[in-house]
Coordinates of C-alpha atoms in Angstrom, one line a residue:
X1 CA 38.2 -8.2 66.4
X2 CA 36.6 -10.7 68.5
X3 CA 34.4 -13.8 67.3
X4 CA 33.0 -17.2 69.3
X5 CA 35.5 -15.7 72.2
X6 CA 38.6 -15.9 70.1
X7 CA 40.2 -12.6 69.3
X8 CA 40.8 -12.3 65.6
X9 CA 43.6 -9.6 64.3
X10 CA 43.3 -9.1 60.3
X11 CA 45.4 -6.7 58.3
X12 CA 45.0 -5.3 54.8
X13 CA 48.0 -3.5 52.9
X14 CA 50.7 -2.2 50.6
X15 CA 51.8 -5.8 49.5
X16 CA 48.7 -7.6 47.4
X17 CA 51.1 -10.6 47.1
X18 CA 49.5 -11.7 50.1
X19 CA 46.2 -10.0 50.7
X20 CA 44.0 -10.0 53.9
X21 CA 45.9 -11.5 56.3
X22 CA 44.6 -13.4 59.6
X23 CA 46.3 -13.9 62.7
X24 CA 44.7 -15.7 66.2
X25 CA 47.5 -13.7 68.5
X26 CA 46.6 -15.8 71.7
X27 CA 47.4 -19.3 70.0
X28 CA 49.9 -18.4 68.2
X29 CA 52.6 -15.5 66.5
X30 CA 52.5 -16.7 63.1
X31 CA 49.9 -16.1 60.0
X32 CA 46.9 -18.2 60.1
X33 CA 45.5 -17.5 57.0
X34 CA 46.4 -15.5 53.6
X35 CA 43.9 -14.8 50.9
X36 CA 45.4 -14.2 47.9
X37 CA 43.3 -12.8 45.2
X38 CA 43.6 -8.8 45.1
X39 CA 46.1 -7.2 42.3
X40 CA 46.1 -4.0 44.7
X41 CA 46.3 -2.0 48.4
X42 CA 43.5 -3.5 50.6
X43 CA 41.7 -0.7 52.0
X44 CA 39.5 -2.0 54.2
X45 CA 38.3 -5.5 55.5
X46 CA 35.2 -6.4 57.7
X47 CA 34.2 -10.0 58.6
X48 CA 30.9 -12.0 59.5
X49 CA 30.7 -15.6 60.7
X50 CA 32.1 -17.2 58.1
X51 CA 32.9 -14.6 55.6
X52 CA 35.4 -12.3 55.0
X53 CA 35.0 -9.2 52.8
X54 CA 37.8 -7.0 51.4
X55 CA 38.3 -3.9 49.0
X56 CA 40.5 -3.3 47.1
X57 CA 42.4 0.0 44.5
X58 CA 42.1 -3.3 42.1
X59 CA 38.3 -2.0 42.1
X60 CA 37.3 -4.9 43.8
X61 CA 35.1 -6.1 46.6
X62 CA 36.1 -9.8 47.0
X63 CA 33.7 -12.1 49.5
X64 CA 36.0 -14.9 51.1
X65 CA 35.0 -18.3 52.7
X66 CA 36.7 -17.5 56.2
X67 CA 38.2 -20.8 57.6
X68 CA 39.5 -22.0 54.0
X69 CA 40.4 -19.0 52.4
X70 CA 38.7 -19.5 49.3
X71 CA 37.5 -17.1 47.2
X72 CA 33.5 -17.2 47.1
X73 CA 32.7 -14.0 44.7
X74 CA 34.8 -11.5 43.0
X75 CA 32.4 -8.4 42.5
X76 CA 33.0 -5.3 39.5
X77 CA 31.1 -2.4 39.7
X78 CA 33.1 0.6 40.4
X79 CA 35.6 2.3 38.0
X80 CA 37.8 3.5 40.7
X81 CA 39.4 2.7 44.0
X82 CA 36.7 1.3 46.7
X83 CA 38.2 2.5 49.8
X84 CA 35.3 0.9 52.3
X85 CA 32.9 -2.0 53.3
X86 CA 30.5 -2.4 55.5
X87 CA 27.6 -5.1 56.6
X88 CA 24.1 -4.3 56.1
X89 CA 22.1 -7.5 58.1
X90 CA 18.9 -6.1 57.5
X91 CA 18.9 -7.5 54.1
X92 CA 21.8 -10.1 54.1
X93 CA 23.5 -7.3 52.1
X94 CA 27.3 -5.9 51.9
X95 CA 27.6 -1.8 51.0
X96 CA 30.7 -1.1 49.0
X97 CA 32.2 3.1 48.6
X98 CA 34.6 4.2 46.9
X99 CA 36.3 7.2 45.0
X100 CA 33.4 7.0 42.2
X101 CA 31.2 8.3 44.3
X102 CA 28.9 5.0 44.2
X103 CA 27.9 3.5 46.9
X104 CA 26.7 -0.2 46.0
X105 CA 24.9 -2.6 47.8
X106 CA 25.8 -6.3 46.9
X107 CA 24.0 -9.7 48.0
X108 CA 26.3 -11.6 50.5
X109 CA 25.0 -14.6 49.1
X110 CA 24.7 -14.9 45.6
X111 CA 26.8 -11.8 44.9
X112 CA 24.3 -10.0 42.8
X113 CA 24.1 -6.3 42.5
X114 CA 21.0 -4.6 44.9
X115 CA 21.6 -1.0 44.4
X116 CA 23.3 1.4 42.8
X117 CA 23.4 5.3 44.5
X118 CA 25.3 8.2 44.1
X119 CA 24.6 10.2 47.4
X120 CA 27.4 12.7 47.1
X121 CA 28.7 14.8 44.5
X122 CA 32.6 15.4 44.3
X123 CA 35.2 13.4 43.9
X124 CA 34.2 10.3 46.0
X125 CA 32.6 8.8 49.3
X126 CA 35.3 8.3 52.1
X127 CA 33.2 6.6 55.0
X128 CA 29.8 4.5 55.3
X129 CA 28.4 2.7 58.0
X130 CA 24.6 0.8 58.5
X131 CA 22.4 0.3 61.6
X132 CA 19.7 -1.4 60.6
X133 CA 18.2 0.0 57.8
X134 CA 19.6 3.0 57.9
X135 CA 22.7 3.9 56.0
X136 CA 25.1 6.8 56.7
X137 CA 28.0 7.8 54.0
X138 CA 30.5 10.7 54.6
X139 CA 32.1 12.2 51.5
X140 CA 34.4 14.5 49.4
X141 CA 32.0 17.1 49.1
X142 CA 32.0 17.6 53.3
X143 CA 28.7 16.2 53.7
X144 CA 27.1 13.1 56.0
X145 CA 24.2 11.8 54.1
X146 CA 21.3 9.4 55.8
X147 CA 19.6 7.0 53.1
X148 CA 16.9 5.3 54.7
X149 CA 16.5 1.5 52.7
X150 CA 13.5 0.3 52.1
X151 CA 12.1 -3.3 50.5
X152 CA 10.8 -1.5 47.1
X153 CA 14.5 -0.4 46.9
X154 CA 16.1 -3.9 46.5
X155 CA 13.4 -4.9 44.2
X156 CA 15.0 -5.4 41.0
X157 CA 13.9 -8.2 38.9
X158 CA 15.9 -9.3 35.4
X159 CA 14.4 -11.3 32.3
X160 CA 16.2 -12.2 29.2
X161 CA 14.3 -14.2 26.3
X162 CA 14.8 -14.7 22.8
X163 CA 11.7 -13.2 21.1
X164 CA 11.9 -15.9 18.2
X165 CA 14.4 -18.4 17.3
X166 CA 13.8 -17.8 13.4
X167 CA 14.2 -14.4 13.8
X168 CA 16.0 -11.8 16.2
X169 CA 14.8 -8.7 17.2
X170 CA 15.3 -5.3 15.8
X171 CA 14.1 -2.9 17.5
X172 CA 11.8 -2.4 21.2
X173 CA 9.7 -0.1 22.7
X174 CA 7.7 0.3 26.1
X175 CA 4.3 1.4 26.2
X176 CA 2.4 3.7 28.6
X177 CA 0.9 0.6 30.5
X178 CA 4.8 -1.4 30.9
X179 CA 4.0 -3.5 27.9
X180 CA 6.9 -3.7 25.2
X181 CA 6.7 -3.8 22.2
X182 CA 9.1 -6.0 19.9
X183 CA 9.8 -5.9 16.2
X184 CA 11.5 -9.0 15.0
X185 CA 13.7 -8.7 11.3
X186 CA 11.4 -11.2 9.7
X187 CA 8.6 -8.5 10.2
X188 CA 6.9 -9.7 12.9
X189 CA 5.3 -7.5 15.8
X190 CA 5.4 -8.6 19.3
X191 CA 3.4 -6.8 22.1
X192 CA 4.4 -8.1 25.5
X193 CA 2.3 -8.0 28.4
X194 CA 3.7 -6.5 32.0
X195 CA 5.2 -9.7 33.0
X196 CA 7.1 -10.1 29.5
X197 CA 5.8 -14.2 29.6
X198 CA 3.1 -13.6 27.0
X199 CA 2.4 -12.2 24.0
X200 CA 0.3 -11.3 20.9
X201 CA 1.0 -11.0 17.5
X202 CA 0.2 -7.1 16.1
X203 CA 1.7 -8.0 13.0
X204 CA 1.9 -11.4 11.5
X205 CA 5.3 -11.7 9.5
X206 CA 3.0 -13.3 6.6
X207 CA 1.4 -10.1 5.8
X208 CA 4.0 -7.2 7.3
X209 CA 6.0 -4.7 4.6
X210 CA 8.8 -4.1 7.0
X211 CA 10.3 -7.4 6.2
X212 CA 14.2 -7.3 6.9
X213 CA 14.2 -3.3 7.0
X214 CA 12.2 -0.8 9.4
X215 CA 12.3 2.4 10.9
X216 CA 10.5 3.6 14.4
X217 CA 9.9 6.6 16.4
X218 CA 7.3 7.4 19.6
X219 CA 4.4 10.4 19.2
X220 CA 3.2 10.2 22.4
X221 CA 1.4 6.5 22.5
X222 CA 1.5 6.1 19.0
X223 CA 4.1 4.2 17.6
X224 CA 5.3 4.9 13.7
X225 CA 6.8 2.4 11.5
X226 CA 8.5 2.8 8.2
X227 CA 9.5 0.5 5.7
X228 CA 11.9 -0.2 2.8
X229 CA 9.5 1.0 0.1
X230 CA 8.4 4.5 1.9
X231 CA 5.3 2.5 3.8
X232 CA 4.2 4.6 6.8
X233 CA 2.3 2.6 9.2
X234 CA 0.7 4.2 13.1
X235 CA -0.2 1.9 15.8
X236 CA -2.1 3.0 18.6
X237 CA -0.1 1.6 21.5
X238 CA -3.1 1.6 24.0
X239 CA -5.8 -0.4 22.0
X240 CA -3.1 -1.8 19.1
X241 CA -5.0 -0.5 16.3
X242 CA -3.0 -0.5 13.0
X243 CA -3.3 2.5 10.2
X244 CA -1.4 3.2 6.8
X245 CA -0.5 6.4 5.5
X246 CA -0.5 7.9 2.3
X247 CA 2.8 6.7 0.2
X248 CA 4.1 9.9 -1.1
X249 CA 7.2 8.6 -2.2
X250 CA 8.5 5.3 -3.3
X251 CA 11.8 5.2 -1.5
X252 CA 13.7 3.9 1.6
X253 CA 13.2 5.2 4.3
X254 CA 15.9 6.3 6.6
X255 CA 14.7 7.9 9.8
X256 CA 11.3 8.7 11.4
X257 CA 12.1 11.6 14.1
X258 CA 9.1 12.9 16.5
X259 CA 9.2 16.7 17.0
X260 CA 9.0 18.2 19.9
X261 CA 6.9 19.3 22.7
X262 CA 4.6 16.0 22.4
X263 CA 1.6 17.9 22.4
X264 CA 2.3 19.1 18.7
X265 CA 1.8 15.5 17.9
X266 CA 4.0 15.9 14.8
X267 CA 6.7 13.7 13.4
X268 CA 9.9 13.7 10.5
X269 CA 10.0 11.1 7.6
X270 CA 13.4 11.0 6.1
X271 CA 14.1 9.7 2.8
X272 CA 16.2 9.2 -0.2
X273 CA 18.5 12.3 -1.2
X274 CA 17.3 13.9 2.1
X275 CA 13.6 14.5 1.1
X276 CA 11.7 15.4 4.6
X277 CA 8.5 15.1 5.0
X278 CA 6.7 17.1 8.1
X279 CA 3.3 14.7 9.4
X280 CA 0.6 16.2 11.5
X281 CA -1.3 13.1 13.5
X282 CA -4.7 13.6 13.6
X283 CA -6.4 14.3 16.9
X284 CA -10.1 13.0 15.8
X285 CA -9.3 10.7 13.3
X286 CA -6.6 7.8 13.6
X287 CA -4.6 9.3 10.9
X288 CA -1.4 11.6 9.5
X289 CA -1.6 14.3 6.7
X290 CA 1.8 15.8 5.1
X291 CA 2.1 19.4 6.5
X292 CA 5.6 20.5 4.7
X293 CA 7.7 19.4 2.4
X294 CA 11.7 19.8 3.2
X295 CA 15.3 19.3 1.8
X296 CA 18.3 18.7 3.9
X297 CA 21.7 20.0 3.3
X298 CA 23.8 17.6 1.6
X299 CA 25.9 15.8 4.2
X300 CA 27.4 12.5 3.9
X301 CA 24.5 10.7 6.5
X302 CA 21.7 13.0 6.0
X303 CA 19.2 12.6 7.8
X304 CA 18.0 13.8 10.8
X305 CA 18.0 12.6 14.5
X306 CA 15.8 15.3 16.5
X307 CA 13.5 18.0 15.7
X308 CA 11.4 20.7 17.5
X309 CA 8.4 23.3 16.6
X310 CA 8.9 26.8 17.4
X311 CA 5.2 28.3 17.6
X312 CA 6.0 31.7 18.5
X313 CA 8.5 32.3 15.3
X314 CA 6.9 29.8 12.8
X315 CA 9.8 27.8 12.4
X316 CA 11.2 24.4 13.0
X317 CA 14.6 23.4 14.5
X318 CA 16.3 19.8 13.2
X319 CA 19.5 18.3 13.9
X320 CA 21.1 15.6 11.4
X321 CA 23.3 12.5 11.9
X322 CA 26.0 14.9 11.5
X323 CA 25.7 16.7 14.7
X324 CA 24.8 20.2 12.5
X325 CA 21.4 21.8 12.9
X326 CA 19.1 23.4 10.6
X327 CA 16.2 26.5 10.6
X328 CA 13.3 26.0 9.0
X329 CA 10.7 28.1 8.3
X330 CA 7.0 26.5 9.7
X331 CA 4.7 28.8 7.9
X332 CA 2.8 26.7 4.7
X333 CA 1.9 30.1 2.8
X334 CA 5.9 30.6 3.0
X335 CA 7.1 29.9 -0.2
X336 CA 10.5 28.9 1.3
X337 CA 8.8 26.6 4.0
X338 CA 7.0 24.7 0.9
X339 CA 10.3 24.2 -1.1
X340 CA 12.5 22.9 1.9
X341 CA 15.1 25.2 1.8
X342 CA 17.0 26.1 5.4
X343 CA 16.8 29.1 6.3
X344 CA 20.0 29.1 8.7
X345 CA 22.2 26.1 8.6
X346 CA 25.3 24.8 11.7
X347 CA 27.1 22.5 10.2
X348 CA 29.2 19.8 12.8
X349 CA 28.1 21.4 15.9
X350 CA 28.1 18.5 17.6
X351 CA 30.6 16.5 16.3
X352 CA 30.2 13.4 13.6
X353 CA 28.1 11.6 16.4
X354 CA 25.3 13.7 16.0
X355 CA 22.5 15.8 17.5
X356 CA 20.9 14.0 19.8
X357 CA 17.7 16.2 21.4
X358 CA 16.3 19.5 20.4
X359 CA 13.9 21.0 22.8
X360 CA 12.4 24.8 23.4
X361 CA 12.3 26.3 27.1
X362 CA 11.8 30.5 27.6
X363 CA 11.7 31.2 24.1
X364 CA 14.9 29.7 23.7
X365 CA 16.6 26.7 21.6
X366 CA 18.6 23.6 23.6
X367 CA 20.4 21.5 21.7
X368 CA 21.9 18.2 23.1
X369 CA 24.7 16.4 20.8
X370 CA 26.7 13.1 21.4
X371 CA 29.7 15.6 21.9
X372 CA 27.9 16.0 25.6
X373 CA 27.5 19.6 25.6
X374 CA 24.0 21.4 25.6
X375 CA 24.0 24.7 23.9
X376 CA 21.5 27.5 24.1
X377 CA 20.5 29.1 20.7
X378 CA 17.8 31.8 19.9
X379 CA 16.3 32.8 16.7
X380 CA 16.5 36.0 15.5
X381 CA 15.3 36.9 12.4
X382 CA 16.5 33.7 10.2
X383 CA 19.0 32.9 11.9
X384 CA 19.9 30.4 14.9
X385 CA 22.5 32.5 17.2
X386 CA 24.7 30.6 19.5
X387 CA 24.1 31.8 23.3
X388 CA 26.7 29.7 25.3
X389 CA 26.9 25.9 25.9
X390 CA 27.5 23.9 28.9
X391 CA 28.2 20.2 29.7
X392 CA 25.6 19.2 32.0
X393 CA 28.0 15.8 33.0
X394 CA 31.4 16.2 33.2
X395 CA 33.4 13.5 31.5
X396 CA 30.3 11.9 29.6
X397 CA 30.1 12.4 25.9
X398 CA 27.0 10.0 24.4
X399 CA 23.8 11.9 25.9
X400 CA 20.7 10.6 25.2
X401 CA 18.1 13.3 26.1
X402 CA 17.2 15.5 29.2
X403 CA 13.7 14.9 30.7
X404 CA 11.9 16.7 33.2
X405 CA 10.2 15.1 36.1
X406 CA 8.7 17.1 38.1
X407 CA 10.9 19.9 39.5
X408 CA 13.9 17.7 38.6
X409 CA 16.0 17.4 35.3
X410 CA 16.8 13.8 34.5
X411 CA 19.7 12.5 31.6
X412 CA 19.7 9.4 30.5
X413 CA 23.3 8.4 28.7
X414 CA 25.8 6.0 27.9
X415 CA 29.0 6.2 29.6
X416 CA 31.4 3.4 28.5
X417 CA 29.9 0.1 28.5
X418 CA 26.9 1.0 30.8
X419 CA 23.8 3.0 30.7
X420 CA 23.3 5.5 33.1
X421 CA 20.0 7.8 34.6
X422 CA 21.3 10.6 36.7
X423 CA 19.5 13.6 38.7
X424 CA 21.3 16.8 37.2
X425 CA 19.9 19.0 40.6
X426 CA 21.4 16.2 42.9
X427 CA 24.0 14.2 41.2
X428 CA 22.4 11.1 42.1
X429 CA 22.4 8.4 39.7
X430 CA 19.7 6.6 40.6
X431 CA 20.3 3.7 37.9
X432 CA 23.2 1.8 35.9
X433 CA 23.6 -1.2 34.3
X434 CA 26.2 -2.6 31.9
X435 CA 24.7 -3.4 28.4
X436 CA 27.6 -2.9 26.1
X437 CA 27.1 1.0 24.8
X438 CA 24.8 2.5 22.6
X439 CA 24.8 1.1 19.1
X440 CA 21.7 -0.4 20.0
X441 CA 18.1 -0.7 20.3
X442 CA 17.4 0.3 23.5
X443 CA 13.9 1.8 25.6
X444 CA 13.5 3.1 29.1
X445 CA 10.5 4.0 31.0
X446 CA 9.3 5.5 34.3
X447 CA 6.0 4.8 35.8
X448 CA 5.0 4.8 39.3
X449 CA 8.5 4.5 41.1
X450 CA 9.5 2.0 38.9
X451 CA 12.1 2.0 36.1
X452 CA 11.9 -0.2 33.3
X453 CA 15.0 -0.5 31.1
X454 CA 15.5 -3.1 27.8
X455 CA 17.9 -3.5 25.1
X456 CA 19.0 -6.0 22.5
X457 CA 22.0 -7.9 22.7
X458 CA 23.3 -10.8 21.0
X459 CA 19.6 -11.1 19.6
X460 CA 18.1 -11.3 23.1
X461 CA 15.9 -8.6 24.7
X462 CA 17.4 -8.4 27.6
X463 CA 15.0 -6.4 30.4
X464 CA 15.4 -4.5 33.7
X465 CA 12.4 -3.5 36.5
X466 CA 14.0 -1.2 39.2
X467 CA 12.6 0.9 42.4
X468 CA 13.4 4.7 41.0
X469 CA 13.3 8.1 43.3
X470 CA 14.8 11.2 42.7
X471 CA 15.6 12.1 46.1
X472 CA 17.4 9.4 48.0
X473 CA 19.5 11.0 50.7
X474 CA 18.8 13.6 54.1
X475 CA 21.7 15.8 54.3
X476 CA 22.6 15.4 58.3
X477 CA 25.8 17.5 58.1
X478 CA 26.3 20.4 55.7
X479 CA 29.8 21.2 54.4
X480 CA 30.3 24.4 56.2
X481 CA 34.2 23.8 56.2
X482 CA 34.2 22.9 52.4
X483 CA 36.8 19.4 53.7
X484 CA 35.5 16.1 53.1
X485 CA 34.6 13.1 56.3
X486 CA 36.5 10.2 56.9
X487 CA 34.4 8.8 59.2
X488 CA 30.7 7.8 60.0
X489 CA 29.6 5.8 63.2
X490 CA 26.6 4.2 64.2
X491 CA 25.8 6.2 67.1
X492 CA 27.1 9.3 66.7
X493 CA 28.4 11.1 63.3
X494 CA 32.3 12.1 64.0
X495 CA 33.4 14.4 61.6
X496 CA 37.4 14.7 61.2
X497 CA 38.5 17.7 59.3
X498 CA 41.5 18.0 57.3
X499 CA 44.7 20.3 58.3
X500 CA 43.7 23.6 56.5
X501 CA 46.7 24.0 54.7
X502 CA 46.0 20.6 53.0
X503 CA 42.4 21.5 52.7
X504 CA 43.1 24.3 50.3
X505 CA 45.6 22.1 48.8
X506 CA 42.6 19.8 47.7
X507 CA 40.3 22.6 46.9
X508 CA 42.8 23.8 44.3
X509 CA 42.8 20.3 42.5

C-alpha cells in the first residue's frame, strides 16, 4: 500500500496477540507499529490518512489513530464474524460486512451507526466495495447487489427526554401526523409535536382516573384508555377530543385489544375473571356501544392479546396471554354469542408467551404467537382447524405483527436485545436498533419514507427518525451457479466460483 510516497505493508492474522501489524519495508525489516486491541483473526484491514480500520471474528470493527496506534473507536453491531471493510468518502463513512448478512455503515468520525442493510439473503456477505456513492456487496446467496446511497438514507436523527421528572412514563403511542403521544404514571397525557420539543397537556394529572394504572390500544386514530375502576375513555388523535364510555362494570381493567381489519372499527375490554366486552366505535357520533358480552377460558393470565372479526361466518377469533386461541360466535340473536361461551377453544398454541396477531386473508385464519411461527386455521362449522404453520424468520421467536405495505409483507420483532423491521419478500432488514427487548412500551410508525420508532427505558422515551424503503438493492449478477462471490471491484464485478465439489459441500449444510 502506498501513502505520501512511502510504501506501507500491513498484515492482519491468526495471532490477535498482536493485531494489525505495520511494517515501512524500505526503511527498515522490523515492525513499526502493533495495535493491540482485537480478541480474534483480523480479516481484513484498509487504511486512510491517518486512520486505520480493522475487522475482526471478535465482531469488531476497530478505527485506529495510525501513527500512535491508539485505539480511537471500538464499534458493535454485528452478531457474527465481520469478514470485510471498506471506505465510503462520499460521506466520510466506513461500510462494515460480515457473516450476518448486515452490511453497516459507520461514521469515521464520531463512530456512530448510519445504516443498517441486509442486501442478501443466506448465510452472509463475503465482499463489498464503494465508488462514490455507489455500493457493491457479493454474497452467500451468489449474487452482486448495487445499492445506490443517497442523503435521505443517512438521515437518522435520535432524541431522548424525560417526559416529567415527578413522574415517568408508561406507555407511548405515535399518531397519524408523527406526533406521540405519552402517558405518564401520575396520569398525565402528553401529546408531542413532530419535533418532540413541545407539548400540550390532553389530560391534566389533577383531573385524570388513570392515576398509577392504565390500559391502551389503537382503533385506527383513536386512542382507548382504561383505567383501574373499569373507566373507558376515546381520544380522537387528530383533533384530541376526549369521550367517556359507559361503565358497565366496576372492575380493573386488564387489557384493551383492537380487532381486526381496522375498518370494523371495533375493540376488546378485558376484565376481572375474564369478562370481555366487544365495543363498536361509532362512525357518526364520537362514541362506543357494547356489542357482545363474552367469557374466557379459565387460564392462569386471562386475557387476551389479539382479536379479529370474521364477517363471512359470524364469528370472532381471539388469542389470550396464554398463546391459545378461542371461536366465538359474532351473531347477537345467537344465544351462545350473548352468553360468552367459546365455541372452539386451542389451548397453548403458541407457547406461554402468547398470541401475538390474529388477522383474516382468503377466508382463512393467521395466527402469529411469540413462539415465531404463523399458522393457518379455517373455520369449519364451530370449529378452528389447523391448516399448517410456518416460521416466516428463521431463528426469531418474539414476533410482533406482520403488516402489509404495498405489495410487500413487513415484521416487525424483537430479536435479542434489539428491535428489528424486516421485508419478508426480500430479506432486507431495513431497520435495527438495540433497546433492551420487549417488555416494554414501545410504538413504531411509517409515513412518507420515514420510520419513526420510540420506547421507554429507564423512564426515558427514548426516540428514532429513519429514511425507510422496501427495496434497496439492483441485483447485477444472478446466482445462476447457486456458489457465493468473494470479490467485488470498483470497475469491473469479478466473480470467483467455488470448486464444485466444495460447492455442493456448502449447499448440503
Amino acid at each position: 500500500m502506498k501513502n505520501n510516497s512511502t510504501r506501507i505493508v500491513l498484515k492482519g492474522g491468526i495471532n490477535a496477540e498482536y493485531g494489525p501489524l505495520l511494517w515501512h519495508p524500505r526503511q527498515s525489516r522490523a515492525v513499526v507499529r502493533s495495535y493491540k486491541g482485537h480478541s480474534g483473526v483480523i480479516f481484513d484491514i484498509k487504511l486512510d490518512a491517518d486512520r486505520l480500520y480493522s475487522v475482526s471474528d471478535d465482531r469488531t470493527l476497530v478505527i485506529w489513530q495510525r501513527d500512535t496506534g491508539t485505539m480511537l473507536h471500538r464499534l458493535y453491531g454485528h452478531t457474527a464474524r465481520v469478514l470485510k471493510v471498506t471506505l465510503v468518502p462520499w460521506c466520510s463513512g466506513v461500510v462494515t460486512v460480515g457473516e450476518d448478512n448486515q452490511c453497516l455503515l459507520w461514521s469515521r468520525d464520531t463512530g456512530s451507526r448510519l445504516l443498517s442493510l441486509t442486501p442478501h439473503t443466506g448465510n452472509g456477505i463475503r465482499s463489498v466495495d464503494c465508488v462514490e456513492n455507489v455500493m457493491a456487496t457479493g454474497g452467500w446467496d451468489a449474487t452482486v447487489a448495487k445499492v445506490s446511497l443517497s442523503e435521505n438514507m443517512l438521515s437518522c436523527t435520535q432524541h431522548q427526554f424525560v417526559s416529567s421528572p415527578e413522574s415517568s412514563p408508561k406507555f407511548l403511542s405515535w399518531t397519524e401526523n408523527a406526533g406521540l403521544l405519552v402517558h405518564l404514571a401520575d396520569g398525565e397525557l402528553r401529546s408531542y409535536d413532530s419535533s418532540l420539543k413541545s407539548y400540550e397537556v390532553v389530560i391534566p394529572a389533577e383531573i385524570s382516573d388513570f392515576r398509577g394504572y392504565s390500559k391502551h390500544c389503537k382503533v385506527g386514530n383513536i386512542l382507548v384508555i382504561g383505567g383501574r375502576t373499569g373507566n373507558i375513555s376515546l381520544l380522537d388523535c387528530s383533533n384530541m377530543e376526549l369521550g367517556t364510555l359507559p361503565c358497565s362494570i366496576k372492575s380493573k381493567i386488564f387489557s384493551l385489544t383492537p380487532v381486526s381489519p381496522e375498518s370494523e372499527r371495533m375493540f376488546l375490554s378485558c376484565q376481572d375473571d375474564g369478562y370481555v366486552i366487544l365495543w363498536k366505535i361509532s362512525d357518526n357520533e364520537f362514541s362506543a356501544t357494547p356489542r357482545l358480552h363474552l367469557s374466557l377460558p379459565k387460564c392462569k393470565n386471562r386475557w387476551i392479546t389479539s382479536a379479529c372479526m370474521l364477517p363471512s361466518h359470524g364469528s370472532l377469533v381471539v388469542g389470550d396471554r396464554k398463546g391459545g386461541i378461542h371461536l366465538y360466535s359474532a351473531n347477537t340473536s345467537d344465544s351462545v354469542g350473548v352468553c360468552g361461551v367459546p365455541l372452539h377453544s386451542i389451548a397453548g398454541l403458541h407457547g406461554d408467551n402468547g398470541t401475538s396477531q390474529i388477522t383474516t386473508s382468503n377466508n382463512m385464519v393467521l395466527s402469529l404467537g411469540r413462539d415465531g411461527h404463523l399458522r393457518f386455521l379455517k373455520v369449519r362449522g364451530t370449529k378452528l382447524v389447523i391448516i399448517r404453520k410456518h416460521k416466516p424468520l428463521s431463528g426469531v421467536c418474539w414476533v410482533e405483527k406482520l403488516e402489509k405495505k404495498g405489495k410487500c409483507t413487513v415484521a416487525y420483532y424483537f430479536h435479542g436485545q434489539q428491535f428489528k423491521v424486516t421485508v419478508l419478500e426480500t430479506g432486507n432488514t431495513v431497520f435495527a436498533t438495540e433497546c433492551g427487548g420487549a417488555h416494554r412500551s414501545w410504538d413504531v410508525l411509517i409515513r412518507n419514507n420515514t420510520l419513526y420508532f420510540s420506547y421507554i427505558n429507564n423512564s426515558k422515551v427514548k426516540t428514532i427518525k429513519q429514511w425507510y424503503q422496501r427495496r434497496v438493492r439492483d441485483v447485477l449478477k444472478a446466482g445462476a451457479f447457486r456458489k457465493y462471490k468473494t470479490t467485488v471491484g470498483d470497475k469491473n464485478t469479478a466473480i470467483n466460483r467455488v470448486p464444485r465439489s466444495r460447492g455442493k459441500e456448502i449447499e448440503r449444510k
